Coordinates of C-alpha atoms and ligand atoms in Angstrom, one line a residue:
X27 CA 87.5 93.1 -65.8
X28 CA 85.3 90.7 -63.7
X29 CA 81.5 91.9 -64.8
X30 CA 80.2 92.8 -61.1
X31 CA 82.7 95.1 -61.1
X32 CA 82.1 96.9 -64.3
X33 CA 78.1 97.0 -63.4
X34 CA 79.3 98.5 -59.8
X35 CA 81.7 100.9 -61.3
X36 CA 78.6 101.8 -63.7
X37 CA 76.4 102.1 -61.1
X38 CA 78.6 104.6 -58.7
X39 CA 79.0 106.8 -62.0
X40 CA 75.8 107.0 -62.1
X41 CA 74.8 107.7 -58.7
X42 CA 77.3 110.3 -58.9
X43 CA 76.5 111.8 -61.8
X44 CA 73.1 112.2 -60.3
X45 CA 74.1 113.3 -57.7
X46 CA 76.5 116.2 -59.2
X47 CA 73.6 117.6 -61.2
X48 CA 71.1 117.7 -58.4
X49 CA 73.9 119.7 -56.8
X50 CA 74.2 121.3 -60.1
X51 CA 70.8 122.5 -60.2
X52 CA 70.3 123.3 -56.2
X53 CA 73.3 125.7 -56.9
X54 CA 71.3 127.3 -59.7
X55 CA 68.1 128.0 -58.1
X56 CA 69.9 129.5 -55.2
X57 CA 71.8 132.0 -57.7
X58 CA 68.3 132.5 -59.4
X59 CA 66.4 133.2 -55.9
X60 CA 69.4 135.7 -55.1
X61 CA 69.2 137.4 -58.6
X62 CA 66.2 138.0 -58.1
X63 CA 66.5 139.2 -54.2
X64 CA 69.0 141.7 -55.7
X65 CA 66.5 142.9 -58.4
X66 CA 64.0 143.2 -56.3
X67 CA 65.8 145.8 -53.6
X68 CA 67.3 147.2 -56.5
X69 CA 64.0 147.9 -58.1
X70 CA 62.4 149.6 -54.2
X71 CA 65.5 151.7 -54.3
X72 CA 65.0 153.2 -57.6
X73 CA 61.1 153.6 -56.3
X74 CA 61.8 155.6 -53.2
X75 CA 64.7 157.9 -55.2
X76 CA 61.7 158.2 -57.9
X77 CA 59.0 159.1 -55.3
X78 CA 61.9 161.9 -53.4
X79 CA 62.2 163.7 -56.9
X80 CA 59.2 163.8 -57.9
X81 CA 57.8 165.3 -54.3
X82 CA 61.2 167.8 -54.7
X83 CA 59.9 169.0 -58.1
X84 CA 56.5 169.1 -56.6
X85 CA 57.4 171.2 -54.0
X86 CA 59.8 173.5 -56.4
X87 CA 57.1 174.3 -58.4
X88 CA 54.3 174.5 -56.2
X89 CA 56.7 177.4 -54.9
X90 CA 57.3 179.0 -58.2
X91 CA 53.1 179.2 -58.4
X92 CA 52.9 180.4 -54.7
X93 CA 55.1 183.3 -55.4
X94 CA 53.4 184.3 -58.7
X95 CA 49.8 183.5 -57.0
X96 CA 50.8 184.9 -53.4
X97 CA 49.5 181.8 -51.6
X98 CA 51.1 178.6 -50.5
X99 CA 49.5 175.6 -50.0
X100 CA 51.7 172.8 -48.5
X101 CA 48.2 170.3 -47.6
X102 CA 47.2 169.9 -51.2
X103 CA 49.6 168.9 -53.8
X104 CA 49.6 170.0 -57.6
X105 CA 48.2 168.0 -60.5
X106 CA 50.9 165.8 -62.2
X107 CA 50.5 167.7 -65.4
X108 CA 51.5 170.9 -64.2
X109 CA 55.1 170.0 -63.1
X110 CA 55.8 166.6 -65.1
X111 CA 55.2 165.9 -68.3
X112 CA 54.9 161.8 -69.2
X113 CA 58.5 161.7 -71.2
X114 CA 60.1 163.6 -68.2
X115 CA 58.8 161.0 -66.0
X116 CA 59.5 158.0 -68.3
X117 CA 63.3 159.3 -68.1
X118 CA 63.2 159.8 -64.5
X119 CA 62.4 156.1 -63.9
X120 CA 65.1 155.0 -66.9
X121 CA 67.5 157.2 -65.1
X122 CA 66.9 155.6 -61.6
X123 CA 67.1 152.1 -63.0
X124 CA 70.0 152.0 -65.1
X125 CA 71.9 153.6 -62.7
X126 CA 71.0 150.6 -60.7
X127 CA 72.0 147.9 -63.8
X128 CA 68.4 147.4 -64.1
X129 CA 67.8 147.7 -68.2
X130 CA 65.2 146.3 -69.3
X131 CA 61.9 147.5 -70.4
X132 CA 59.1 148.7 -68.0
X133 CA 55.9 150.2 -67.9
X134 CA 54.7 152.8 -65.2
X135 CA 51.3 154.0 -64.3
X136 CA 50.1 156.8 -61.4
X137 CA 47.0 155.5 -59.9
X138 CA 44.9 156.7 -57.6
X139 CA 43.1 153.8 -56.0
X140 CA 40.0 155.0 -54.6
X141 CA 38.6 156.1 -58.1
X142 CA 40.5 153.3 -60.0
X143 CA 42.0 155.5 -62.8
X144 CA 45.0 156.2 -63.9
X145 CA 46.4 160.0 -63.8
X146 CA 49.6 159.3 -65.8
X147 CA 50.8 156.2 -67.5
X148 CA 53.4 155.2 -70.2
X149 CA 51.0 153.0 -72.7
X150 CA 47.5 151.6 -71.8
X151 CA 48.0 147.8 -72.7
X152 CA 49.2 147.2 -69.3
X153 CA 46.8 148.2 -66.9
X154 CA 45.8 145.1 -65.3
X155 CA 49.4 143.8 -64.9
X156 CA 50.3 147.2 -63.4
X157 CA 47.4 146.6 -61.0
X158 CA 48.1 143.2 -60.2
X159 CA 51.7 142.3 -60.8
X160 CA 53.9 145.5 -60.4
X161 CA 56.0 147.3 -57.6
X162 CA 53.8 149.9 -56.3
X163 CA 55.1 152.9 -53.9
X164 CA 52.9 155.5 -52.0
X165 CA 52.8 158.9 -53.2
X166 CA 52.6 162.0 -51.6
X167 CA 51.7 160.3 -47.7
X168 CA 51.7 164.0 -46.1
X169 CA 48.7 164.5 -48.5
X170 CA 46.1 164.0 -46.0
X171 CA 43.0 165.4 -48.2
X172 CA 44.0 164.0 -51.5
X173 CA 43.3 159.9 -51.7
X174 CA 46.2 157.3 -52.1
X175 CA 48.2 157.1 -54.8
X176 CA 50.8 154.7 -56.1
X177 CA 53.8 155.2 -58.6
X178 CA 53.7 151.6 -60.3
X179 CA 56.3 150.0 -62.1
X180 CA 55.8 146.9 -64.0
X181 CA 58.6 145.0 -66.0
X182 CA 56.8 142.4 -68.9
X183 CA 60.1 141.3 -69.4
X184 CA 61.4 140.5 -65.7
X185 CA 62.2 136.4 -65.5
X186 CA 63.6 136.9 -69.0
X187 CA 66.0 139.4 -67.7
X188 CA 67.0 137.8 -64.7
X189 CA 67.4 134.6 -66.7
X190 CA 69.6 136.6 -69.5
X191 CA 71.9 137.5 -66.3
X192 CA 71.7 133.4 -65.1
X193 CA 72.2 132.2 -69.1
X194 CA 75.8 131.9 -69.2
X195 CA 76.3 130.1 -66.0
X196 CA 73.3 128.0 -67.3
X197 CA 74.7 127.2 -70.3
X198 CA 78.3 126.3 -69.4
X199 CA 76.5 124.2 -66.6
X200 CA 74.4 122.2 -69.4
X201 CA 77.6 122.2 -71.7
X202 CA 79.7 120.4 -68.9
X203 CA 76.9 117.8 -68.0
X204 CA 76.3 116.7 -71.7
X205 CA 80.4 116.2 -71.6
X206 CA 80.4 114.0 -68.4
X207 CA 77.4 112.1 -69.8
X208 CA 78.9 111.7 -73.2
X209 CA 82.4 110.3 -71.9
X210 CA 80.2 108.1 -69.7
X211 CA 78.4 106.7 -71.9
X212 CA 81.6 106.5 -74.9
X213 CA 83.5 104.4 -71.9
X214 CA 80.8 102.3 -71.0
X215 CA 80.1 100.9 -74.4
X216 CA 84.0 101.1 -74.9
X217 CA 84.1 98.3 -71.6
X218 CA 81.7 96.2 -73.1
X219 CA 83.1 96.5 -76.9
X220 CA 86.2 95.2 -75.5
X221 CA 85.2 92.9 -73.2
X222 CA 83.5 91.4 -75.9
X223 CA 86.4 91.4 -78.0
X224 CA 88.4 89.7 -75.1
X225 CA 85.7 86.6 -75.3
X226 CA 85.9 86.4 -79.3
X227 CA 89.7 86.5 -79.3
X228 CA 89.5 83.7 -76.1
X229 CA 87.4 81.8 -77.9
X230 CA 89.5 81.8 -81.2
X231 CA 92.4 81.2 -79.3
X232 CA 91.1 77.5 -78.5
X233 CA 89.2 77.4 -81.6
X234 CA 92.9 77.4 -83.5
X235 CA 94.4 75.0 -80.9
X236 CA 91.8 72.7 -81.2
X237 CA 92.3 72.6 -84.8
X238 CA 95.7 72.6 -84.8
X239 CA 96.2 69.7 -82.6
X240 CA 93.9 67.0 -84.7
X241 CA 96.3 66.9 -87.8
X242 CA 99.4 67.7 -85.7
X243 CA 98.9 65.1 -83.5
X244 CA 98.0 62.6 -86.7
X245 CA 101.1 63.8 -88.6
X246 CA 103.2 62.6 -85.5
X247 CA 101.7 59.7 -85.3
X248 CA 102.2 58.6 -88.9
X249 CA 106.0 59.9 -88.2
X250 CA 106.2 57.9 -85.5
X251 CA 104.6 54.1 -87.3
X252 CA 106.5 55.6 -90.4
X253 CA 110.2 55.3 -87.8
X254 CA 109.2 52.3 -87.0
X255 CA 111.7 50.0 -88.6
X256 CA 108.9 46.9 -89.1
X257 CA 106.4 49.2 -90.4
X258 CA 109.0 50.8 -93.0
X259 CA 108.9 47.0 -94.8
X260 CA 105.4 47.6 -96.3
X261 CA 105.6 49.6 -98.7
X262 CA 101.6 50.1 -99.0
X263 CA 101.6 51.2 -95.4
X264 CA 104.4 53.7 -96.0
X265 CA 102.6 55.2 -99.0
X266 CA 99.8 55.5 -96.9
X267 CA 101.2 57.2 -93.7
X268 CA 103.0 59.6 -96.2
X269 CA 99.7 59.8 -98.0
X270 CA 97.7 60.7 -94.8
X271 CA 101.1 63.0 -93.8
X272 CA 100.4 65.1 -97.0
X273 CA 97.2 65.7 -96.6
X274 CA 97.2 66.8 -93.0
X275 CA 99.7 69.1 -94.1
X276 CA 98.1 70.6 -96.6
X277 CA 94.7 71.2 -93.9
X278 CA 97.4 73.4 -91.7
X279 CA 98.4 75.1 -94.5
X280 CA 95.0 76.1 -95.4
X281 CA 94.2 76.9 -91.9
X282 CA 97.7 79.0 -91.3
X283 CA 96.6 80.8 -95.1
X284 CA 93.3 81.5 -93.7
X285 CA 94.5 83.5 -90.7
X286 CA 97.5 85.4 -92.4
X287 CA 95.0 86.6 -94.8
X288 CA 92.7 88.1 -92.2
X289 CA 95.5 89.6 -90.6
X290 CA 96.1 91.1 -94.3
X291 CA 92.8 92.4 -94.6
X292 CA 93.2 93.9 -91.3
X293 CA 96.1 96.2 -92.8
X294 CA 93.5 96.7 -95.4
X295 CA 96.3 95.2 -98.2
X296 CA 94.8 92.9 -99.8
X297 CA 96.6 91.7 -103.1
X298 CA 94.9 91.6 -106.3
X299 CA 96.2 90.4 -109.4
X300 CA 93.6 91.8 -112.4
X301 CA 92.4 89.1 -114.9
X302 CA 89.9 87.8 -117.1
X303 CA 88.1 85.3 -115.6
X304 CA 85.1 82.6 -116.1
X305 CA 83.5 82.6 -113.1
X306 CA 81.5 79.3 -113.7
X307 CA 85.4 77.7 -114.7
X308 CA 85.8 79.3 -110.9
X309 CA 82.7 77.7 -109.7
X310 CA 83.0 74.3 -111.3
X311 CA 86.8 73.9 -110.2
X312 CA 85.5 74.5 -106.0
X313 CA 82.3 71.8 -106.7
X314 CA 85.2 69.2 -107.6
X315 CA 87.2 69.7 -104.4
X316 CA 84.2 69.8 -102.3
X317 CA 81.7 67.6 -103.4
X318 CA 83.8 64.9 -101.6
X319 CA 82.9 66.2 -97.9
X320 CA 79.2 66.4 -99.0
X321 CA 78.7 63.2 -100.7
X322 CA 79.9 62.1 -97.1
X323 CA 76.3 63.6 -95.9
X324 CA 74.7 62.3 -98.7
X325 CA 74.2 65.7 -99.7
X326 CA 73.8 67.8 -103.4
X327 CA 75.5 70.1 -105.1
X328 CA 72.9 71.7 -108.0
X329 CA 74.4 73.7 -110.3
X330 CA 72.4 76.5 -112.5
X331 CA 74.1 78.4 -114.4
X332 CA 72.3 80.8 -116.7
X333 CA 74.7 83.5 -116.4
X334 CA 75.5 84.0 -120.6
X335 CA 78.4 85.8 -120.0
X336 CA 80.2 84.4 -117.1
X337 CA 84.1 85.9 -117.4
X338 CA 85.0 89.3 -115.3
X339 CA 87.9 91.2 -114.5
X340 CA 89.1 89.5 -111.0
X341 CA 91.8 87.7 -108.5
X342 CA 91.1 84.3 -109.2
X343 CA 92.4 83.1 -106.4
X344 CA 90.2 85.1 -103.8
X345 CA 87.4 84.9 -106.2
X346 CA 88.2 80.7 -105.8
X347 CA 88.4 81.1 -101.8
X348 CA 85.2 82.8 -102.2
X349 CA 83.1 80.5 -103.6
X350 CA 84.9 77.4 -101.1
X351 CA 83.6 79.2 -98.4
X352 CA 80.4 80.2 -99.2
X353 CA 79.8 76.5 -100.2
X354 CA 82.2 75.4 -97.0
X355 CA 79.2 76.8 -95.1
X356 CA 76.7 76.1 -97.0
X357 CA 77.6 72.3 -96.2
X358 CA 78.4 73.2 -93.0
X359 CA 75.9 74.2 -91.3
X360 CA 73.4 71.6 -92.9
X361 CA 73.6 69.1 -90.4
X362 CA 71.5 66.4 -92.7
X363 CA 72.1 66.1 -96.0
X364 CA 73.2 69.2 -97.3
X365 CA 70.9 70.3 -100.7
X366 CA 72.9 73.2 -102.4
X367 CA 71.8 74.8 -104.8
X368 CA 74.7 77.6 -107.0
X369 CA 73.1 79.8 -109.9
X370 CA 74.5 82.7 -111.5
X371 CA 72.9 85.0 -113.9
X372 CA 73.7 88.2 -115.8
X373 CA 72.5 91.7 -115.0
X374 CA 73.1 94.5 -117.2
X375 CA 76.6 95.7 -115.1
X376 CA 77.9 92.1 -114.2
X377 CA 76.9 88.9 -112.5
X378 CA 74.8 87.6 -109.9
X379 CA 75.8 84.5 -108.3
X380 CA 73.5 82.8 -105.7
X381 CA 74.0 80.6 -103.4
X382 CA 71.6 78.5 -101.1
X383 CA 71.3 76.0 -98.7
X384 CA 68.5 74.2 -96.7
X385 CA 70.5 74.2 -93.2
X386 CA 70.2 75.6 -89.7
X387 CA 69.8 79.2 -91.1
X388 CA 70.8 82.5 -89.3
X389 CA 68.1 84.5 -87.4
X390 CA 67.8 88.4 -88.1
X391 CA 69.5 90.0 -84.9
X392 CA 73.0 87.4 -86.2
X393 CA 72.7 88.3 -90.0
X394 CA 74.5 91.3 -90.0
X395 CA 77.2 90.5 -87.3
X396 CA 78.4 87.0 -88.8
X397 CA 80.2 89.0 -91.5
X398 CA 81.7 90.6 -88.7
X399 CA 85.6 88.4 -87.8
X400 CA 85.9 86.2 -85.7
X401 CA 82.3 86.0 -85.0
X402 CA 80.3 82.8 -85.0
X403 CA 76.8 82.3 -83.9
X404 CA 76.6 80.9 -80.4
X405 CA 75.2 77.6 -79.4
X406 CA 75.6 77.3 -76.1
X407 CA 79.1 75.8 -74.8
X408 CA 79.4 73.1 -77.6
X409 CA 80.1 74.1 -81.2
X410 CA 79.4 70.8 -83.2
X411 CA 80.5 72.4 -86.4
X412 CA 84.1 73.7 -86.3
X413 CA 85.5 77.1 -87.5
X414 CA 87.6 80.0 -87.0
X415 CA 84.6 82.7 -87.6
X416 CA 86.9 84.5 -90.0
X417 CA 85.0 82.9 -94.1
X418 CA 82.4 85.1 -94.4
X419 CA 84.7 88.3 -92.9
X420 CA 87.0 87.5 -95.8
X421 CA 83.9 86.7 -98.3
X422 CA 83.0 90.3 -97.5
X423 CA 86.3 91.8 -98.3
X424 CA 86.8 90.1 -101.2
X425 CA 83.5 91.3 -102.6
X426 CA 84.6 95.0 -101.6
X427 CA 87.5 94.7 -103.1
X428 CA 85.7 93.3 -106.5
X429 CA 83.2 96.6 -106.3
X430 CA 80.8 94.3 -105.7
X431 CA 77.8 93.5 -102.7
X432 CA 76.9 90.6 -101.2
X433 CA 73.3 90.0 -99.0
X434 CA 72.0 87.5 -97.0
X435 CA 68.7 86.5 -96.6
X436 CA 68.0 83.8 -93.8
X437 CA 65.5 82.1 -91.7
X438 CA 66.4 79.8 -89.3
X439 CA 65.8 76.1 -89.5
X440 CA 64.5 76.8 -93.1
X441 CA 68.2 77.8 -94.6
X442 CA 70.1 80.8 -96.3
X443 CA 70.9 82.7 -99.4
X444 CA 73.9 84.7 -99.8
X445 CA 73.6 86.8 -103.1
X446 CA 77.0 88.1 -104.6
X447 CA 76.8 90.2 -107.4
X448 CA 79.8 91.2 -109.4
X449 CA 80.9 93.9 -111.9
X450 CA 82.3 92.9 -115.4
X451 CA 84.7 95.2 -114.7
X452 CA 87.5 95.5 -112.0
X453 CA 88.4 99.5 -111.0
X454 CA 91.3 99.9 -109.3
X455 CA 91.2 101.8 -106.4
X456 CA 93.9 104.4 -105.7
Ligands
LIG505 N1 75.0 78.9 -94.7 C1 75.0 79.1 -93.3 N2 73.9 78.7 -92.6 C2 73.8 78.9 -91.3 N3 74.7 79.6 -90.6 C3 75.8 80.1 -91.3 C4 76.0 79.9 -92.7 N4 77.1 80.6 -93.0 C5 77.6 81.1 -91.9 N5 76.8 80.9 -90.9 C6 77.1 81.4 -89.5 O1 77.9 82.5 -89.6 C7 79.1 82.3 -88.8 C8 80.3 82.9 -89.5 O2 80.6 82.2 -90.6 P1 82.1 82.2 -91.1 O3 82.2 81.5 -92.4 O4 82.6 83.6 -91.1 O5 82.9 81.4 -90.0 P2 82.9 79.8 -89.7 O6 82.3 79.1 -90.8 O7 82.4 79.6 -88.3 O8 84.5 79.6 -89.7 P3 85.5 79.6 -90.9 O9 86.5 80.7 -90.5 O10 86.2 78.3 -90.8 O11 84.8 79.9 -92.1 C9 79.2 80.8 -88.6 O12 79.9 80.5 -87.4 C10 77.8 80.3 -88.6 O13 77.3 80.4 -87.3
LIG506 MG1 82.9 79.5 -92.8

C-alpha cells in the first residue's frame, strides 16, 4: 500500500473517530440534561401532592378540635406537632417519591423564613443546604396572618442518582470507544509491521539474486572455456576451471543451506543430534577455514582459551555454524584490518565464549533488532558488505536451542562483543 495512502486512510480514522465521540458525548449530555428535566418535574409533583395532604390533614384535624372546642378557625392554621408527627411526615415524602421512581435519600426541613428557624426537620446537619440548595414549596398561602413557610426537600445524593440512571449507557458507551480505538490502533501498527516486512522480504529477494548470480555466472563461464576444445588441451587450465567450478559450488551450497535452515527454524524444527563435544576442537576447526578471508585484510585472529573444561553436550554442526558466523561478522564488518579476539572460560554451570571485534559496531536502538531475520542494519542505498540478514537469527536459535544466552554489547565505530554462554549439559526439550 502506497504510504500517502496509509497516512490518509490514518488520518480519516481519526477524524472520524473524533468525530463519533464528540457525537458520543453531545448525545450524553443531552440524555443527562433530560434526566435531570424529568427529576426535577418529578420532584415539584411530589411537592405539591405533599403540600395537598398535608393542608387535608390540617384541615381534618383542625375540624376534629373545632367540634370538641366549639370554635372553628379557618385564618389560622394548627402547629405542625399537633397533626403530624416527624416519621409521619418523613413517610409522607418517601411515599410521594417512590411512587414517582424517585429513591434516593433526602432530607426535608419546615421553615419559616421570617424568623429563620426551622419548625420540623428530618436531621440538623443539613440546614444550610436545605436553605440554599433544596426544592422549596409554599405552605399554607391562605394563611394570611401566619408568615411564609416552605416544605424543603434536599437530595445530598442527587447527580449521583441521576448519574446511577446514565451509568450503563455510560459505560457501554466507554466500552465501545476503547474497542474502536484498540482495533485502530492493532491495524495501524499491523500496516506498518507488514509493510515493513514487505521491504525486508524485497530487499532479501535481490540480496539472494545478487548472490546467486556472481558464482553462477563464474561456474558458466568456466563451463563454457572448460567446452572449449583448445582450452581442454591444458591440462593445468582444466584443473583450474574445475578447481574454481568446485569451489563456487560449494559457496551456493552454503548459501542454499543457510536459507533452508531458517526456513527450519521458522517451523521451529530444528535437528539436534546430542554429543560430547570440545568446544575449543569447534573453535580451532572455524579459525582454519576462515583465517584465509582475513589474512586477505591483514587482519588477526587471537585466540584465548582459558576455558579448563571446554567439552559440552551439543550439535556440533550448529554449534560449528555458530562460531563461522559470529566470526563471519566479526571480519565482516571490520572494514580495515579486522583484530578478533575469541576467549572462552568456565563458569560454574558451563562455558562462556566471547567474541570481539574492533569494527563498525552496532548502535543501541539496532542491537536488539539484528538478531531479528532478515534484518541488517541500514546504510543508505549501498550495502558494501554482503549478506542475507539471516547469521545472527540463526546464532540466536542455536543458542536457545543449547539452553544457553547470548548478549551483545556494542558501540559504534569502536566494535562489538557478542557473549555466548553455554550449559555443560544439553536438556532435551519435550
Ligand atoms: N560484529 C558486527 N559488527 C557490526 N555489525 C554487525 C556485527 N554483526 C552483525 N552486525 C550487523 O547485524 C546485521 C545482522 O547480522 P547477520 O549476521 O544476521 O546478517 P548478515 O551478516 O548481514 O548476513 P548473513 O545472513 O550472511 O550472516 C548485519 O547486517 C550487520 O549490520
Ligand atoms: Mg552474518
Amino acid at each position: 500500500m502506497n504510504r500517502r495512502i496509509i497516512i490518509l486512510t490514518i488520518i480519516v480514522m481519526t477524524v472520524a473517530l473524533i468525530g463519533l465521540m464528540g457525537i458520543q458525548i453531545y448525545w450524553i449530555q443531552n440524555a443527562s440534561a433530560v434526566k435531570e428535566a424529568i427529576f426535577r418535574r418529578s420532584v415539584n409533583e411530589a411537592k405539591e401532592s405533599i403540600v395537598k395532604k398535608l393542608e387535608r390533614i390540617e384541615k381534618k384535624k383542625a375540624v376534629e378540635i373545632s367540634q370538641f372546642e366549639g370554635m372553628l378557625n379557618f385564618n389560622r392554621h394548627l402547629p405542625y406537632e399537633s397533626f403530624i408527627t416527624k416519621d409521619e411526615l418523613d413517610s409522607l415524602i418517601s411515599q410521594e417519591l417512590n411512587i414517582r421512581g424517585i429513591d434516593t435519600r433526602f432530607e426535608f426541613g419546615i421553615f419559616q423564613q421570617d424568623s429563620s428557624v426551622f419548625k420540623m426537620e428530618k436531621s440538623m446537619n443539613f440546614r444550610k443546604e436545605l436553605i440554599e440548595k433544596s426544592y422549596a414549596s409554599p405552605l399554607f398561602q391562605n394563611d394570611f396572618f401566619s408568615s411564609p413557610q416552605y416544605l424543603l426537600i434536599y437530595f445530598p445524593h442527587e447527580k449521583q442518582f441521576l448519574l446511577t440512571e446514565l451509568w450503563g449507557m455510560l459505560l457501554i458507551s466507554i466500552i465501545l470507544i476503547i474497542a474502536i480505538v484498540y482495533s485502530f490502533t492493532y491495524t495501524i501498527t499491523t500496516i506498518f509491521r507488514q509493510k515493513k516486512l514487505s521491504e525486508v522480504k524485497n530487499d532479501f529477494i535481490n540480496n539472494m539474486t545478487h548472490e546467486f548470480k556472481t558464482p553462477i555466472s563464474t561456474i558458466s563461464l568456466a563451463c563454457e572455456a572448460l567446452s572449449d576444445h583448445d582450452m581442454r588441451q591444458s591440462g593445468e587450465f582444466t584443473e583450474n576451471y574445475i578447481h574454481v567450478i568446485v569451489e563456487e559450488n560449494k559457496r551456493l551450497a552454503v548459501m542454499a543451506e543457510k536459507i533452508l535452515q531458517t526456513a527450519v527454524i521458522d517451523k521451529g524444527q530444528m535437528k539436534m543430534t546430542k554429543e560430547k563435544i570440545d568446544l575449543h576442537d569447534v573453535i580451532s576447526e572455524v579459525i582454519k577455514n576462515i583465517s584465509i578471508q582475513v589474512e586477505i585484510k591483514d587482519g588477526v585472529i587471537l585466540k584465548n582459551f582459558m576455558a579448563v573444561n571446554s567439552v559440552l553436550e551439543g550439535d556440533k554442526v550448529h554449534l560449528t555454524n555458530l562460531v563461522y558466523n559470529l566470526l563471519d561478522n566479526a571480519n565482516k564488518y571490520s572494514p580495515k584490518k579486522p583484530v578478533i579476539r575469541i576467549s572462552t572460560e568456565n563458569t560454574s554451570s558451563g562455558i562462556l565464549l566471547t567474541i570481539e571485534d574492533k569494527g563498525i559496531g552496532i548502535s543501541k536502538a539496532e542491537q536488539k533488532k539484528v538478531f531479528e531475520k532478515l534484518y541488517r542494519v541500514p546504510t543508505g542505498n549501498i550495502h558494501e558488505v554482503r549478506g542475507f540478514g539471516l547469521g545472527l537469527s540463526y546464532v540466536k536459535a542455536t543458542v536457545e536451542e543449547h539452553n544457553g544466552k547470548i548478549s551483545l554489547e556494542s558501540e559504534v565505530n569502536k566494535g562489538s562483543t557478542f557473549k555466548v554462554f553455554l550449559p555443560f549439559k544439553l536438556v532435551e526439550k519435550n
